[in-house]
C-alpha atoms as a PDB file:
ATOM      1  CA  MET A   1     -10.796   0.873  -7.133  1.00  0.00           C
ATOM      2  CA  GLY A   2      -9.445   2.948  -3.759  1.00  0.00           C
ATOM      3  CA  ARG A   3     -11.572   1.311  -1.922  1.00  0.00           C
ATOM      4  CA  SER A   4     -10.679  -0.561   1.058  1.00  0.00           C
ATOM      5  CA  ILE A   5     -13.807  -3.486   2.149  1.00  0.00           C
ATOM      6  CA  GLU A   6     -14.762  -5.059   5.337  1.00  0.00           C
ATOM      7  CA  TRP A   7     -16.347  -8.331   4.638  1.00  0.00           C
ATOM      8  CA  HIS A   8     -19.169 -10.060   6.251  1.00  0.00           C
ATOM      9  CA  GLY A   9     -21.026 -13.291   6.482  1.00  0.00           C
ATOM     10  CA  LYS A  10     -20.465 -16.609   4.566  1.00  0.00           C
ATOM     11  CA  GLY A  11     -20.904 -18.011   1.176  1.00  0.00           C
ATOM     12  CA  VAL A  12     -23.971 -16.670  -0.519  1.00  0.00           C
ATOM     13  CA  ASP A  13     -24.900 -14.557   2.711  1.00  0.00           C
ATOM     14  CA  GLU A  14     -21.257 -12.922   1.839  1.00  0.00           C
ATOM     15  CA  THR A  15     -21.218  -9.049   1.600  1.00  0.00           C
ATOM     16  CA  GLY A  16     -18.565  -6.543   1.344  1.00  0.00           C
ATOM     17  CA  THR A  17     -18.929  -3.092   2.974  1.00  0.00           C
ATOM     18  CA  ASP A  18     -17.443  -0.087   2.150  1.00  0.00           C
ATOM     19  CA  ARG A  19     -15.082   0.904   5.179  1.00  0.00           C
ATOM     20  CA  LYS A  20     -15.551   4.086   4.883  1.00  0.00           C
ATOM     21  CA  SER A  21     -18.633   4.786   3.875  1.00  0.00           C
ATOM     22  CA  ASN A  22     -20.036   1.823   5.934  1.00  0.00           C
ATOM     23  CA  LYS A  23     -22.302   0.887   2.315  1.00  0.00           C
ATOM     24  CA  THR A  24     -22.499  -2.172   1.197  1.00  0.00           C
ATOM     25  CA  ILE A  25     -20.771  -2.382  -2.235  1.00  0.00           C
ATOM     26  CA  VAL A  26     -20.626  -6.270  -2.855  1.00  0.00           C
ATOM     27  CA  ARG A  27     -23.258  -8.439  -2.318  1.00  0.00           C
ATOM     28  CA  ILE A  28     -23.578 -12.357  -3.797  1.00  0.00           C
ATOM     29  CA  ASP A  29     -26.578 -12.451  -6.774  1.00  0.00           C
ATOM     30  CA  PRO A  30     -27.281 -16.238  -7.286  1.00  0.00           C
ATOM     31  CA  THR A  31     -28.580 -14.596 -10.670  1.00  0.00           C
ATOM     32  CA  TYR A  32     -24.905 -15.244 -12.126  1.00  0.00           C
ATOM     33  CA  PHE A  33     -23.928 -18.722 -10.736  1.00  0.00           C
ATOM     34  CA  ARG A  34     -23.609 -21.266 -13.687  1.00  0.00           C
ATOM     35  CA  PRO A  35     -25.680 -23.946 -13.334  1.00  0.00           C
ATOM     36  CA  THR A  36     -22.897 -26.752 -13.125  1.00  0.00           C
ATOM     37  CA  GLU A  37     -20.659 -24.532 -10.788  1.00  0.00           C
ATOM     38  CA  VAL A  38     -17.544 -26.113  -9.545  1.00  0.00           C
ATOM     39  CA  ASP A  39     -15.974 -25.201  -6.352  1.00  0.00           C
ATOM     40  CA  LEU A  40     -12.545 -24.861  -7.559  1.00  0.00           C
ATOM     41  CA  LEU A  41     -10.861 -23.741 -10.906  1.00  0.00           C
ATOM     42  CA  ILE A  42      -7.163 -23.771 -11.131  1.00  0.00           C
ATOM     43  CA  GLY A  43      -5.131 -22.810 -14.518  1.00  0.00           C
ATOM     44  CA  ASP A  44      -1.502 -24.291 -14.788  1.00  0.00           C
ATOM     45  CA  ALA A  45      -0.099 -22.839 -18.334  1.00  0.00           C
ATOM     46  CA  SER A  46       3.674 -25.047 -17.482  1.00  0.00           C
ATOM     47  CA  LYS A  47       2.486 -27.710 -19.795  1.00  0.00           C
ATOM     48  CA  ALA A  48       2.133 -24.893 -22.499  1.00  0.00           C
ATOM     49  CA  HIS A  49       5.291 -23.433 -21.522  1.00  0.00           C
ATOM     50  CA  GLN A  50       7.324 -26.873 -21.084  1.00  0.00           C
ATOM     51  CA  LYS A  51       6.264 -28.390 -24.406  1.00  0.00           C
ATOM     52  CA  LEU A  52       5.374 -25.177 -26.709  1.00  0.00           C
ATOM     53  CA  GLY A  53       8.180 -22.374 -24.854  1.00  0.00           C
ATOM     54  CA  TRP A  54       4.830 -20.152 -24.563  1.00  0.00           C
ATOM     55  CA  LYS A  55       4.856 -17.357 -21.722  1.00  0.00           C
ATOM     56  CA  PRO A  56       2.101 -15.198 -21.138  1.00  0.00           C
ATOM     57  CA  LYS A  57       2.250 -11.473 -21.923  1.00  0.00           C
ATOM     58  CA  THR A  58      -0.500 -10.340 -19.329  1.00  0.00           C
ATOM     59  CA  SER A  59       0.738 -10.742 -15.717  1.00  0.00           C
ATOM     60  CA  PHE A  60      -1.649 -11.633 -13.318  1.00  0.00           C
ATOM     61  CA  ALA A  61      -2.574  -8.335 -11.718  1.00  0.00           C
ATOM     62  CA  GLU A  62      -2.999  -6.716 -15.668  1.00  0.00           C
ATOM     63  CA  LEU A  63      -5.482  -9.615 -16.364  1.00  0.00           C
ATOM     64  CA  VAL A  64      -7.451  -8.560 -13.211  1.00  0.00           C
ATOM     65  CA  SER A  65      -7.235  -4.729 -13.706  1.00  0.00           C
ATOM     66  CA  GLU A  66      -8.281  -5.349 -16.878  1.00  0.00           C
ATOM     67  CA  MET A  67     -11.385  -7.453 -15.770  1.00  0.00           C
ATOM     68  CA  VAL A  68     -12.295  -4.782 -13.424  1.00  0.00           C
ATOM     69  CA  ALA A  69     -12.109  -2.316 -15.937  1.00  0.00           C
ATOM     70  CA  SER A  70     -14.164  -3.938 -17.764  1.00  0.00           C
ATOM     71  CA  ASP A  71     -16.583  -5.056 -15.377  1.00  0.00           C
ATOM     72  CA  LEU A  72     -16.797  -1.229 -14.309  1.00  0.00           C
ATOM     73  CA  ALA A  73     -17.381  -0.230 -17.993  1.00  0.00           C
ATOM     74  CA  ILE A  74     -20.712  -2.519 -17.878  1.00  0.00           C
ATOM     75  CA  ALA A  75     -22.103  -1.480 -14.989  1.00  0.00           C
ATOM     76  CA  ARG A  76     -21.672   2.575 -16.051  1.00  0.00           C
ATOM     77  CA  ARG A  77     -23.514   1.583 -19.045  1.00  0.00           C
ATOM     78  CA  GLU A  78     -26.343  -0.629 -16.826  1.00  0.00           C
ATOM     79  CA  VAL A  79     -26.661   2.591 -14.397  1.00  0.00           C
ATOM     80  CA  ALA A  80     -26.573   5.229 -17.430  1.00  0.00           C
ATOM     81  CA  ASN A  81     -29.360   3.270 -19.005  1.00  0.00           C
ATOM     82  CA  GLY A  82     -31.691   3.050 -15.427  1.00  0.00           C
ATOM     83  CA  LYS A  83     -30.816  -0.401 -15.131  1.00  0.00           C
ATOM     84  CA  ASN A  84     -29.225  -2.036 -12.031  1.00  0.00           C
ATOM     85  CA  PRO A  85     -28.950   0.830 -10.249  1.00  0.00           C
ATOM     86  CA  VAL A  86     -25.831   0.699  -8.083  1.00  0.00           C
END
């Protein structure tokens, strides 16, 4: 996204500040917490690879890029509709 983020605080009080503008651009919103949130989720596809010969077609970096692009598209739509101004 072309930004360098500096992190401050811990847990739900953690924020991310754009180093260039010094503007807070990441903030925790408990609204989005899952009711049964777990501390750690780890996926391991080695069993699928071993037993089925399955290999992922999308790399982790590509997956992250797709997720960020999707979130940006949603945020842009929300801003265009007057919701959650950034």
